[in-house]
Short mmCIF file of C-alpha atoms in Angstrom, two decimals:
data_model
loop_
_atom_site.label_atom_id
_atom_site.label_comp_id
_atom_site.label_asym_id
_atom_site.label_seq_id
_atom_site.Cartn_x
_atom_site.Cartn_y
_atom_site.Cartn_z
CA UNK A 1 0.00 0.00 0.00
CA UNK A 2 2.75 2.39 0.95
CA UNK A 3 4.73 1.56 -2.18
CA UNK A 4 1.69 2.04 -4.28
CA UNK A 5 1.07 5.38 -2.73
CA UNK A 6 4.72 6.28 -3.11
CA UNK A 7 4.67 5.30 -6.76
CA UNK A 8 1.58 7.37 -7.32
CA UNK A 9 3.13 10.30 -5.51
CA UNK A 10 6.23 9.92 -7.62
CA UNK A 11 4.28 9.94 -10.84
CA UNK A 12 2.37 13.02 -9.63
CA UNK A 13 5.63 14.75 -8.84
CA UNK A 14 6.94 14.02 -12.34
CA UNK A 15 3.77 15.50 -13.88
CA UNK A 16 4.10 18.64 -11.76
CA UNK A 17 7.75 19.06 -12.76
CA UNK A 18 6.89 18.66 -16.44
CA UNK A 19 4.14 21.28 -16.19
CA UNK A 20 6.45 23.64 -14.32
CA UNK A 21 9.15 23.25 -16.96
CA UNK A 22 6.66 23.88 -19.77
CA UNK A 23 5.38 27.01 -18.00
CA UNK A 24 8.95 28.25 -17.57
CA UNK A 25 9.63 27.64 -21.25
CA UNK A 26 6.45 29.52 -22.23
CA UNK A 27 7.37 32.42 -19.97
CA UNK A 28 10.87 32.49 -21.41
CA UNK A 29 9.49 32.52 -24.97
CA UNK A 30 7.14 35.40 -24.12
CA UNK A 31 9.95 37.30 -22.47
CA UNK A 32 12.16 36.70 -25.48
CA UNK A 33 9.45 38.05 -27.77
CA UNK A 34 9.00 41.11 -25.57
CA UNK A 35 12.74 41.68 -25.46
CA UNK A 36 13.04 41.32 -29.22
CA UNK A 37 10.13 43.76 -29.71
CA UNK A 38 11.72 46.23 -27.31
CA UNK A 39 15.05 45.88 -29.11
CA UNK A 40 13.35 46.55 -32.45
CA UNK A 41 11.58 49.61 -31.05
CA UNK A 42 14.81 50.82 -29.52
CA UNK A 43 16.61 50.23 -32.78
CA UNK A 44 13.90 52.20 -34.63
CA UNK A 45 14.16 55.05 -32.13
CA UNK A 46 17.93 54.97 -32.35
CA UNK A 47 17.69 54.96 -36.13
CA UNK A 48 15.31 57.93 -36.06
CA UNK A 49 17.58 59.77 -33.66
CA UNK A 50 20.54 58.96 -35.86
CA UNK A 51 18.71 60.23 -38.95
CA UNK A 52 17.71 63.39 -37.11
CA UNK A 53 21.27 63.99 -36.02
CA UNK A 54 22.53 63.53 -39.57
CA UNK A 55 19.86 65.87 -40.96
CA UNK A 56 20.73 68.39 -38.27
CA UNK A 57 24.42 68.18 -39.17
CA UNK A 58 23.61 68.63 -42.86
CA UNK A 59 21.35 71.59 -42.05
CA UNK A 60 23.99 73.23 -39.83
CA UNK A 61 26.66 72.83 -42.49
CA UNK A 62 24.35 73.78 -45.34
CA UNK A 63 25.46 76.78 -47.35
CA UNK A 64 23.04 79.69 -46.87
CA UNK A 65 22.11 80.57 -50.43
CA UNK A 66 19.65 83.26 -51.52
CA UNK A 67 16.91 80.63 -51.88
CA UNK A 68 17.01 79.62 -48.21
CA UNK A 69 18.13 82.94 -46.71
CA UNK A 70 15.54 84.52 -44.43
CA UNK A 71 15.13 88.26 -44.99
CA UNK A 72 16.24 90.65 -47.70
CA UNK A 73 18.44 93.71 -48.01
CA UNK A 74 19.84 94.81 -44.66
CA UNK A 75 17.14 92.89 -42.74
CA UNK A 76 18.80 89.48 -42.43
CA UNK A 77 21.16 87.58 -40.17
CA UNK A 78 21.68 84.42 -38.11
CA UNK A 79 19.06 85.37 -35.53
CA UNK A 80 16.44 85.89 -38.22
CA UNK A 81 17.44 82.62 -39.89
CA UNK A 82 16.30 80.67 -36.81
CA UNK A 83 12.70 81.68 -37.52
CA UNK A 84 12.72 80.09 -41.00
CA UNK A 85 10.72 77.06 -39.85
CA UNK A 86 7.46 75.50 -40.93
CA UNK A 87 5.82 76.19 -37.56
CA UNK A 88 6.51 79.93 -37.72
CA UNK A 89 5.29 80.13 -41.32
CA UNK A 90 2.05 78.30 -40.48
CA UNK A 91 1.49 80.70 -37.58
CA UNK A 92 2.03 83.83 -39.71
CA UNK A 93 0.00 82.37 -42.56
CA UNK A 94 -2.88 81.79 -40.17
CA UNK A 95 -2.63 85.30 -38.70
CA UNK A 96 -2.67 86.85 -42.18
CA UNK A 97 -5.66 84.73 -43.09
CA UNK A 98 -7.37 85.89 -39.90
CA UNK A 99 -6.87 89.55 -40.87
CA UNK A 100 -8.28 88.86 -44.36
CA UNK A 101 -11.31 87.10 -42.91
CA UNK A 102 -11.68 89.93 -40.41
CA UNK A 103 -11.82 92.41 -43.30
CA UNK A 104 -14.48 90.35 -45.08
CA UNK A 105 -16.63 89.96 -41.97
CA UNK A 106 -16.15 93.64 -41.10
CA UNK A 107 -17.53 94.61 -44.51
CA UNK A 108 -20.47 92.29 -43.93
CA UNK A 109 -21.11 93.76 -40.49
CA UNK A 110 -21.17 97.34 -41.81
CA UNK A 111 -23.25 96.74 -44.97
CA UNK A 112 -26.48 98.09 -43.47
CA UNK A 113 -24.69 101.24 -42.29
CA UNK A 114 -23.10 101.78 -45.72
CA UNK A 115 -26.44 101.34 -47.45
CA UNK A 116 -28.06 103.79 -45.06
CA UNK A 117 -25.27 106.38 -45.21
CA UNK A 118 -24.78 106.47 -49.00
CA UNK A 119 -28.29 105.31 -49.98
CA UNK A 120 -27.04 102.23 -51.78
CA UNK A 121 -29.79 99.73 -52.67
CA UNK A 122 -29.12 96.13 -51.69
CA UNK A 123 -29.24 95.10 -55.35
CA UNK A 124 -26.37 97.52 -56.10
CA UNK A 125 -24.42 96.28 -53.09
CA UNK A 126 -24.77 92.74 -54.41
CA UNK A 127 -23.23 93.84 -57.72
CA UNK A 128 -20.40 95.59 -55.85
CA UNK A 129 -19.57 92.40 -53.95
CA UNK A 130 -19.08 90.50 -57.21
CA UNK A 131 -16.03 92.61 -58.11
CA UNK A 132 -13.54 90.26 -56.47
CA UNK A 133 -15.18 87.23 -58.10
CA UNK A 134 -14.85 88.83 -61.54
CA UNK A 135 -11.10 89.28 -61.09
CA UNK A 136 -10.74 85.76 -59.71
CA UNK A 137 -12.54 84.28 -62.71
CA UNK A 138 -10.54 86.26 -65.29
CA UNK A 139 -7.04 86.42 -63.82
CA UNK A 140 -6.92 84.05 -60.85
CA UNK A 141 -5.39 81.09 -62.71
CA UNK A 142 -2.66 82.93 -64.72
CA UNK A 143 -1.67 85.09 -61.74
CA UNK A 144 -1.33 82.07 -59.47
CA UNK A 145 0.50 80.02 -62.13
CA UNK A 146 3.07 82.74 -62.83
CA UNK A 147 3.68 83.68 -59.19
CA UNK A 148 3.81 80.01 -58.16
CA UNK A 149 7.11 79.55 -60.01
CA UNK A 150 8.64 82.61 -58.35
CA UNK A 151 9.43 83.59 -54.76
CA UNK A 152 6.12 82.61 -53.15
CA UNK A 153 6.37 84.50 -49.81
CA UNK A 154 7.22 87.80 -51.54
CA UNK A 155 4.42 87.39 -54.05
CA UNK A 156 2.14 86.66 -51.11
CA UNK A 157 3.26 89.99 -49.64
CA UNK A 158 2.39 91.74 -52.93
CA UNK A 159 -1.05 90.17 -52.83
CA UNK A 160 -1.54 91.27 -49.24
CA UNK A 161 -0.62 94.85 -50.17
CA UNK A 162 -3.46 94.80 -52.70
CA UNK A 163 -5.79 93.80 -49.87
CA UNK A 164 -4.35 96.63 -47.74
CA UNK A 165 -5.28 98.95 -50.62
CA UNK A 166 -8.77 97.42 -50.51
CA UNK A 167 -9.08 98.39 -46.84
CA UNK A 168 -7.84 101.94 -47.35
CA UNK A 169 -10.03 102.51 -50.43
CA UNK A 170 -13.09 101.65 -48.35
CA UNK A 171 -12.37 104.68 -46.15
CA UNK A 172 -12.25 107.11 -49.10
CA UNK A 173 -16.01 107.82 -49.23
CA UNK A 174 -15.87 109.02 -45.63
CA UNK A 175 -12.81 111.15 -46.40
CA UNK A 176 -14.57 112.71 -49.41
CA UNK A 177 -18.12 113.14 -48.09
CA UNK A 178 -17.64 113.21 -44.33
CA UNK A 179 -20.34 112.17 -41.89
CA UNK A 180 -23.25 113.72 -43.80
CA UNK A 181 -25.67 116.52 -42.92
CA UNK A 182 -28.33 114.18 -41.58
CA UNK A 183 -25.92 112.62 -39.08
CA UNK A 184 -24.49 115.98 -38.03
CA UNK A 185 -28.01 117.28 -37.39
CA UNK A 186 -28.33 114.63 -34.67
CA UNK A 187 -25.45 116.07 -32.59
CA UNK A 188 -25.45 118.76 -29.92
CA UNK A 189 -22.85 120.75 -31.83
CA UNK A 190 -24.97 121.08 -34.99
CA UNK A 191 -28.59 120.77 -33.82
CA UNK A 192 -29.09 124.56 -33.55
CA UNK A 193 -28.10 125.05 -37.19
CA UNK A 194 -30.48 122.25 -38.15
CA UNK A 195 -33.44 123.79 -36.31
CA UNK A 196 -32.77 127.21 -37.80
CA UNK A 197 -32.78 125.72 -41.29
CA UNK A 198 -36.10 123.99 -40.54
CA UNK A 199 -37.64 127.27 -39.47
CA UNK A 200 -36.56 128.93 -42.70
CA UNK A 201 -37.92 126.09 -44.83
CA UNK A 202 -41.73 126.29 -44.85
CA UNK A 203 -42.41 123.94 -47.75
CA UNK A 204 -40.68 120.66 -48.46
CA UNK A 205 -41.34 118.21 -51.26
CA UNK A 206 -41.47 114.62 -50.10
CA UNK A 207 -42.36 112.99 -53.37
CA UNK A 208 -42.09 114.27 -56.91
CA UNK A 209 -44.45 113.55 -59.77
CA UNK A 210 -46.16 110.22 -59.97
CA UNK A 211 -43.87 107.55 -61.37
CA UNK A 212 -40.71 109.26 -60.10
CA UNK A 213 -38.86 108.07 -57.01
CA UNK A 214 -39.23 110.56 -54.16
CA UNK A 215 -36.05 109.55 -52.35
CA UNK A 216 -33.34 109.20 -54.94
CA UNK A 217 -30.45 106.79 -54.63
CA UNK A 218 -27.12 108.12 -53.47
CA UNK A 219 -24.21 109.19 -55.62
CA UNK A 220 -22.52 106.59 -57.80
CA UNK A 221 -19.04 107.74 -56.72
CA UNK A 222 -19.03 105.88 -53.36
CA UNK A 223 -20.42 102.81 -55.09
CA UNK A 224 -17.66 102.99 -57.72
CA UNK A 225 -15.02 103.29 -54.98
CA UNK A 226 -16.37 100.24 -53.18
CA UNK A 227 -16.42 98.30 -56.46
CA UNK A 228 -12.78 99.19 -57.26
CA UNK A 229 -11.79 98.12 -53.75
CA UNK A 230 -13.39 94.74 -54.41
CA UNK A 231 -11.27 94.43 -57.55
CA UNK A 232 -8.17 94.97 -55.39
CA UNK A 233 -9.40 92.22 -53.11
CA UNK A 234 -9.80 89.90 -56.09
CA UNK A 235 -6.18 90.42 -57.14
CA UNK A 236 -4.71 89.88 -53.69
CA UNK A 237 -6.71 86.97 -52.32
CA UNK A 238 -5.50 84.25 -54.78
CA UNK A 239 -1.88 85.31 -54.28
CA UNK A 240 -2.24 84.81 -50.56
CA UNK A 241 -4.44 81.71 -50.49
CA UNK A 242 -3.13 79.61 -53.37
CA UNK A 243 0.56 80.44 -52.96
CA UNK A 244 0.40 79.95 -49.20
CA UNK A 245 -1.10 76.48 -49.54
CA UNK A 246 1.44 75.57 -52.22
CA UNK A 247 4.31 76.81 -50.04
CA UNK A 248 3.13 74.73 -47.09
CA UNK A 249 2.63 71.68 -49.30
CA UNK A 250 6.20 72.00 -50.60
CA UNK A 251 7.90 72.64 -47.27
CA UNK A 252 5.94 70.68 -44.66
CA UNK A 253 6.39 66.97 -44.00
CA UNK A 254 3.41 64.92 -45.11
CA UNK A 255 3.00 63.43 -41.63
CA UNK A 256 2.59 66.92 -40.14
CA UNK A 257 0.54 68.45 -42.97
CA UNK A 258 -3.02 67.74 -41.64
CA UNK A 259 -2.46 69.07 -38.13
CA UNK A 260 -0.48 72.15 -39.21
CA UNK A 261 -2.92 73.10 -41.97
CA UNK A 262 -5.88 72.63 -39.62
CA UNK A 263 -4.07 74.81 -37.07
CA UNK A 264 -3.65 77.57 -39.66
CA UNK A 265 -7.34 77.26 -40.60
CA UNK A 266 -8.25 77.45 -36.91
CA UNK A 267 -6.38 80.74 -36.59
CA UNK A 268 -8.01 82.02 -39.78
CA UNK A 269 -11.48 81.22 -38.47
CA UNK A 270 -10.81 83.48 -35.49
CA UNK A 271 -10.61 86.34 -38.00
CA UNK A 272 -14.36 86.57 -38.72
CA UNK A 273 -15.04 86.58 -34.99
CA UNK A 274 -12.60 89.47 -34.58
CA UNK A 275 -14.03 91.25 -37.63
CA UNK A 276 -17.61 91.11 -36.40
CA UNK A 277 -16.56 92.14 -32.89
CA UNK A 278 -14.59 95.04 -34.39
CA UNK A 279 -17.66 96.03 -36.41
CA UNK A 280 -19.78 95.92 -33.25
CA UNK A 281 -17.27 98.11 -31.41
CA UNK A 282 -16.95 100.66 -34.22
CA UNK A 283 -20.68 100.84 -34.95
CA UNK A 284 -21.30 101.46 -31.27
CA UNK A 285 -19.41 104.76 -31.71
CA UNK A 286 -20.98 107.67 -33.55
CA UNK A 287 -19.85 108.22 -37.13
CA UNK A 288 -18.03 111.36 -35.92
CA UNK A 289 -16.50 110.21 -32.62
CA UNK A 290 -15.49 113.75 -31.68
CA UNK A 291 -19.13 114.93 -31.67
CA UNK A 292 -21.86 114.30 -29.09
CA UNK A 293 -24.92 112.52 -30.55
CA UNK A 294 -28.41 113.32 -29.29
CA UNK A 295 -29.74 109.83 -30.06
CA UNK A 296 -28.90 106.34 -28.78
CA UNK A 297 -27.56 103.37 -30.73
CA UNK A 298 -31.00 101.72 -30.90
CA UNK A 299 -32.38 104.67 -32.84
CA UNK A 300 -32.86 103.75 -36.54
CA UNK A 301 -31.17 107.05 -37.48
CA UNK A 302 -27.93 106.05 -35.75
CA UNK A 303 -24.82 105.85 -37.93
CA UNK A 304 -21.75 104.18 -36.45
CA UNK A 305 -18.08 104.84 -37.16
CA UNK A 306 -17.98 102.26 -39.97
CA UNK A 307 -14.76 103.70 -41.45
CA UNK A 308 -12.60 103.31 -38.33
CA UNK A 309 -12.21 99.54 -38.49
CA UNK A 310 -10.71 99.64 -41.98
CA UNK A 311 -7.78 101.69 -40.71
CA UNK A 312 -7.12 99.21 -37.89
CA UNK A 313 -7.32 96.17 -40.20
CA UNK A 314 -5.05 97.82 -42.80
CA UNK A 315 -2.31 98.57 -40.25
CA UNK A 316 -2.31 95.03 -38.82
CA UNK A 317 -2.38 93.50 -42.29
CA UNK A 318 0.52 95.63 -43.57
CA UNK A 319 2.70 94.64 -40.59
CA UNK A 320 2.23 90.88 -41.00
CA UNK A 321 2.55 91.17 -44.79
CA UNK A 322 6.05 92.50 -44.26
CA UNK A 323 6.78 89.61 -41.88
CA UNK A 324 5.72 86.96 -44.42
CA UNK A 325 7.93 88.56 -47.09
CA UNK A 326 11.02 87.80 -44.97
CA UNK A 327 10.66 84.05 -45.50
CA UNK A 328 13.02 82.36 -47.99
CA UNK A 329 12.00 80.85 -51.30
CA UNK A 330 12.19 77.44 -49.62
CA UNK A 331 12.74 76.49 -46.00
CA UNK A 332 16.11 75.00 -44.94
CA UNK A 333 14.49 71.69 -43.92
CA UNK A 334 13.04 71.37 -47.39
CA UNK A 335 16.43 72.17 -48.91
CA UNK A 336 18.02 69.36 -46.87
CA UNK A 337 15.41 66.82 -47.97
CA UNK A 338 15.75 68.01 -51.56
CA UNK A 339 19.53 67.62 -51.36
CA UNK A 340 19.19 64.02 -50.18
CA UNK A 341 16.63 63.28 -52.91
CA UNK A 342 18.89 64.73 -55.61
CA UNK A 343 21.66 62.32 -54.64
CA UNK A 344 19.46 59.37 -55.64
CA UNK A 345 18.30 60.88 -58.96
CA UNK A 346 20.00 60.42 -62.29
CA UNK A 347 20.84 63.25 -64.69
CA UNK A 348 17.88 62.50 -66.99
CA UNK A 349 15.38 62.96 -64.16
CA UNK A 350 17.03 66.20 -63.04
CA UNK A 351 16.93 67.68 -66.54
CA UNK A 352 13.30 66.66 -66.93
CA UNK A 353 12.36 68.45 -63.69
CA UNK A 354 14.27 71.57 -64.78
CA UNK A 355 12.32 71.68 -68.04
CA UNK A 356 9.00 71.19 -66.21
CA UNK A 357 9.86 74.03 -63.83
CA UNK A 358 10.14 76.54 -66.69
CA UNK A 359 7.21 78.92 -67.13
CA UNK A 360 5.28 78.68 -70.39
CA UNK A 361 1.69 79.04 -71.54
CA UNK A 362 1.90 75.59 -73.11
CA UNK A 363 2.84 74.07 -69.77
CA UNK A 364 -0.01 75.94 -68.11
CA UNK A 365 -2.49 74.46 -70.60
CA UNK A 366 -1.11 70.97 -69.97
CA UNK A 367 -1.30 71.45 -66.20
CA UNK A 368 -4.82 72.85 -66.38
CA UNK A 369 -5.96 70.02 -68.65
CA UNK A 370 -4.56 67.46 -66.22
CA UNK A 371 -6.61 69.04 -63.44
CA UNK A 372 -9.77 69.02 -65.55
CA UNK A 373 -9.39 65.28 -66.13
CA UNK A 374 -9.22 64.60 -62.39
CA UNK A 375 -12.79 63.46 -61.63
CA UNK A 376 -12.51 63.66 -57.85
CA UNK A 377 -11.08 67.18 -58.00
CA UNK A 378 -13.76 68.34 -60.44
CA UNK A 379 -16.60 66.93 -58.32
CA UNK A 380 -15.15 68.62 -55.25
CA UNK A 381 -14.79 71.90 -57.16
CA UNK A 382 -18.38 71.81 -58.43
CA UNK A 383 -19.56 71.12 -54.88
CA UNK A 384 -17.56 74.10 -53.64
CA UNK A 385 -19.15 76.28 -56.34
CA UNK A 386 -22.64 75.41 -55.13
CA UNK A 387 -21.51 75.98 -51.56
CA UNK A 388 -20.19 79.46 -52.38
CA UNK A 389 -23.27 80.24 -54.48
CA UNK A 390 -25.60 79.68 -51.56
CA UNK A 391 -23.58 80.19 -48.40
CA UNK A 392 -21.54 83.33 -49.10
CA UNK A 393 -24.52 85.66 -49.77
CA UNK A 394 -26.29 84.13 -46.78
CA UNK A 395 -23.36 84.83 -44.47
CA UNK A 396 -22.70 88.28 -45.95
CA UNK A 397 -26.22 89.51 -45.28
CA UNK A 398 -26.73 87.67 -41.99
CA UNK A 399 -25.99 90.77 -39.81
CA UNK A 400 -28.44 92.86 -41.83
CA UNK A 401 -31.06 90.10 -41.63
CA UNK A 402 -30.75 89.91 -37.83
CA UNK A 403 -30.87 93.70 -37.59
CA UNK A 404 -34.05 94.01 -39.67
CA UNK A 405 -35.87 90.84 -38.59
CA UNK A 406 -35.31 91.10 -34.84
CA UNK A 407 -35.11 94.91 -34.56
CA UNK A 408 -31.63 95.10 -33.00
CA UNK A 409 -28.84 97.59 -33.58
CA UNK A 410 -26.19 97.07 -36.25
CA UNK A 411 -23.48 96.63 -33.61
CA UNK A 412 -25.43 93.94 -31.75
CA UNK A 413 -26.27 92.01 -34.92
CA UNK A 414 -22.57 91.96 -35.89
CA UNK A 415 -21.62 90.72 -32.43
CA UNK A 416 -24.19 87.91 -32.56
CA UNK A 417 -23.09 86.81 -36.04
CA UNK A 418 -19.41 86.74 -35.13
CA UNK A 419 -19.48 85.10 -31.73
CA UNK A 420 -22.08 82.35 -32.09
CA UNK A 421 -21.55 80.72 -35.47
CA UNK A 422 -17.89 81.27 -36.19
CA UNK A 423 -16.61 80.12 -32.79
CA UNK A 424 -18.16 76.69 -33.38
CA UNK A 425 -16.75 76.68 -36.91
CA UNK A 426 -13.24 77.26 -35.58
CA UNK A 427 -13.63 74.49 -33.00
CA UNK A 428 -14.88 72.13 -35.70
CA UNK A 429 -11.88 72.81 -37.91
CA UNK A 430 -9.24 72.24 -35.24
CA UNK A 431 -10.97 69.09 -33.90
CA UNK A 432 -11.42 67.62 -37.38
CA UNK A 433 -7.77 68.24 -38.20
CA UNK A 434 -6.65 66.44 -35.05
CA UNK A 435 -9.07 63.56 -35.75
CA UNK A 436 -7.86 63.07 -39.33
CA UNK A 437 -4.20 63.18 -38.24
CA UNK A 438 -4.63 60.51 -35.57
CA UNK A 439 -7.36 58.21 -36.91
CA UNK A 440 -6.64 58.67 -40.64
CA UNK A 441 -10.07 57.57 -41.92
CA UNK A 442 -10.66 56.54 -45.50
CA UNK A 443 -11.53 59.11 -48.13
CA UNK A 444 -14.97 57.55 -48.58
CA UNK A 445 -15.75 58.04 -44.88
CA UNK A 446 -14.65 61.67 -45.01
CA UNK A 447 -16.79 62.29 -48.07
CA UNK A 448 -19.82 60.72 -46.41
CA UNK A 449 -19.36 62.83 -43.30
CA UNK A 450 -19.14 65.98 -45.43
CA UNK A 451 -22.45 65.10 -47.10
CA UNK A 452 -24.06 64.49 -43.70
CA UNK A 453 -22.77 67.81 -42.32
CA UNK A 454 -24.01 69.64 -45.43
CA UNK A 455 -27.52 68.19 -45.10
CA UNK A 456 -27.70 69.17 -41.42
CA UNK A 457 -26.54 72.70 -42.31
CA UNK A 458 -29.22 73.08 -44.99
CA UNK A 459 -31.93 71.89 -42.60
CA UNK A 460 -30.71 74.38 -40.02
CA UNK A 461 -30.88 77.25 -42.52
CA UNK A 462 -34.40 76.28 -43.59
CA UNK A 463 -35.46 76.37 -39.94
CA UNK A 464 -34.96 80.16 -40.02
CA UNK A 465 -38.26 80.40 -41.89
CA UNK A 466 -40.03 79.21 -38.73
CA UNK A 467 -38.37 81.84 -36.52
CA UNK A 468 -38.99 85.55 -36.20
CA UNK A 469 -41.44 88.10 -34.90
CA UNK A 470 -45.00 88.19 -36.18
CA UNK A 471 -44.96 91.98 -36.40
CA UNK A 472 -41.71 91.92 -38.33
CA UNK A 473 -43.28 89.68 -40.96
CA UNK A 474 -46.50 91.68 -41.19
CA UNK A 475 -46.43 94.38 -43.84
CA UNK A 476 -49.28 96.25 -42.17
CA UNK A 477 -47.20 96.60 -38.98
CA UNK A 478 -44.67 98.66 -40.93
CA UNK A 479 -47.16 101.09 -42.39
CA UNK A 480 -49.79 101.03 -39.62
CA UNK A 481 -52.86 98.88 -39.25
CA UNK A 482 -55.19 99.83 -42.07
CA UNK A 483 -58.85 100.33 -41.19
CA UNK A 484 -61.00 98.88 -43.92
CA UNK A 485 -63.62 101.62 -43.40
CA UNK A 486 -61.25 104.40 -44.48
CA UNK A 487 -58.49 102.73 -46.42
CA UNK A 488 -57.99 99.50 -48.23
CA UNK A 489 -54.70 97.64 -48.44
CA UNK A 490 -54.72 98.13 -52.18
CA UNK A 491 -55.09 101.91 -51.86
CA UNK A 492 -52.34 101.96 -49.24
CA UNK A 493 -49.82 100.21 -51.47
CA UNK A 494 -50.68 102.26 -54.54
CA UNK A 495 -50.46 105.46 -52.50
CA UNK A 496 -46.69 105.18 -52.03
CA UNK A 497 -45.95 102.81 -54.93
CA UNK A 498 -44.12 105.53 -56.87
CA UNK A 499 -42.05 106.65 -53.88
CA UNK A 500 -38.86 104.78 -53.05
CA UNK A 501 -38.99 104.94 -49.25
CA UNK A 502 -36.07 102.61 -48.56
CA UNK A 503 -33.78 105.47 -47.54
CA UNK A 504 -36.31 107.76 -45.90
CA UNK A 505 -35.40 108.93 -42.43
CA UNK A 506 -37.19 107.45 -39.44
CA UNK A 507 -39.77 110.13 -38.63
CA UNK A 508 -43.00 108.61 -37.28
CA UNK A 509 -46.21 110.53 -38.01
CA UNK A 510 -49.86 110.04 -37.09
CA UNK A 511 -52.82 110.24 -39.45
CA UNK A 512 -55.43 112.98 -38.97
CA UNK A 513 -58.45 111.06 -40.27
CA UNK A 514 -59.42 109.54 -36.94
CA UNK A 515 -57.98 106.06 -37.61
CA UNK A 516 -55.05 106.58 -35.18
CA UNK A 517 -52.61 104.98 -37.59
CA UNK A 518 -48.85 105.57 -37.18
CA UNK A 519 -46.37 105.42 -40.06
CA UNK A 520 -42.60 105.21 -39.80
CA UNK A 521 -42.17 108.19 -42.15
CA UNK A 522 -44.28 110.59 -44.24
CA UNK A 523 -43.03 108.81 -47.35
CA UNK A 524 -44.49 105.49 -46.17
CA UNK A 525 -47.80 107.25 -45.53
CA UNK A 526 -47.86 108.38 -49.14
CA UNK A 527 -47.38 112.07 -48.35
CA UNK A 528 -46.08 114.14 -51.26
CA UNK A 529 -45.02 117.31 -49.41
CA UNK A 530 -44.81 118.87 -45.97
CA UNK A 531 -45.44 122.38 -44.66
CA UNK A 532 -44.45 124.18 -41.47
CA UNK A 533 -47.35 126.22 -40.08
CA UNK A 534 -47.13 129.53 -38.29
CA UNK A 535 -47.25 127.85 -34.89
CA UNK A 536 -44.18 125.74 -35.78
CA UNK A 537 -46.03 122.47 -36.28
CA UNK A 538 -45.20 120.37 -39.33
CA UNK A 539 -47.94 118.88 -41.49
CA UNK A 540 -47.34 116.32 -44.24
CA UNK A 541 -49.90 115.92 -47.01
#
């Protein structure tokens, strides 16, 4: 019995030893795999560090030629050369883009004030805003093609100077015409002169003969100036946008391209927020800041200092335009990578690239034809065209829409437009760039998400039709509630049909026929003239 037990115990001991040995062998194999993996990772890291050290040595010993030298003229040196990096360029490119977007949003935020000050109909303002698109359509491609083979940062600076000219030209109407008599009459300094002129004028014509507009449109000179400024914008914007993207594509590593480009777009999207906030700040000041207005900002007759923001934007833009011009034709890191690539190329390939780099109209046609045959690019371009066709006018007139629909001041409508929508746009851009860099989804997934986002955006825009104030949508609320016993709606519309009352001053009057109707101006009531009686009261008929 004991021997049997001993033999069984012995066999059990052998089994345990075998299992223990197998476990040790498995653990050793796993440890060996982990060690080999760690060695491979360490070898990769060491290899990367070694490559970085070699690239750094090549960069430090690289001859500073005119193509990689940062600065020009007497503004150059070793200290300045340290800033010739892709990170600094992306930062400056984003800041410049922010100033451009600030200028565009500032123009949008001041449109209602410009239309009111110079009596520009909205249809004319729409034509003015097409000036930059006309230049882009006619000269955008040849300008970008020619400048793309030259010193890109300096040509970007030239384009930015055209946009600076756009900003300064927008201030010219104020320099030429000043604040206007109507605005000056609403100040303490000039109100006595205004009242004395009213006392001398006993008869005033509000509407000329039937079929003639009673309130004529403003002079064409301010409209022509604004249109020429838009042409300047059209010349400068492709030089900045297209050349900047090409410069980043040439000089930034592909692994860092998504995050750096999204970072630059994030900075650019802060520009519209700043532009609308600047418009709100400027429009909150009277058009002549040195004078004391007798009305508040909520008064429909209020005119803000729309011209002041253009000076601020022009100064900031000119400063950073000079900074971008200091960058070399290509960054030193790009020159190092290009040097290593050239060592592996044969002479035939080098000569072929030199021929392709030469500027010619024939080469431009070939390049343009190659782009037209790219189906994905063409579909994306057509989609962008429809996007611009619908979204740009919507966003341009959004401040005016909020101002008119919800009866708020021009400064408040600009502040709402800039802060709410564009902040979320900026957050979306920076988060999407980080997501694409880390996850790297397929192109099909990105395209599907873009379609989904577009559909949600369209549904959100259509929801605006369900929002608003009932009185703001009611035509009778603008001209007074018409009593069917004394007037009919048809008579009311035909009464002032020949009078263009869009630019009439806010001057509410009451009817004298017992209906207790109030109109926002004599023109809206259909009055053709006004008289000042002996007792000083004013009667419109």
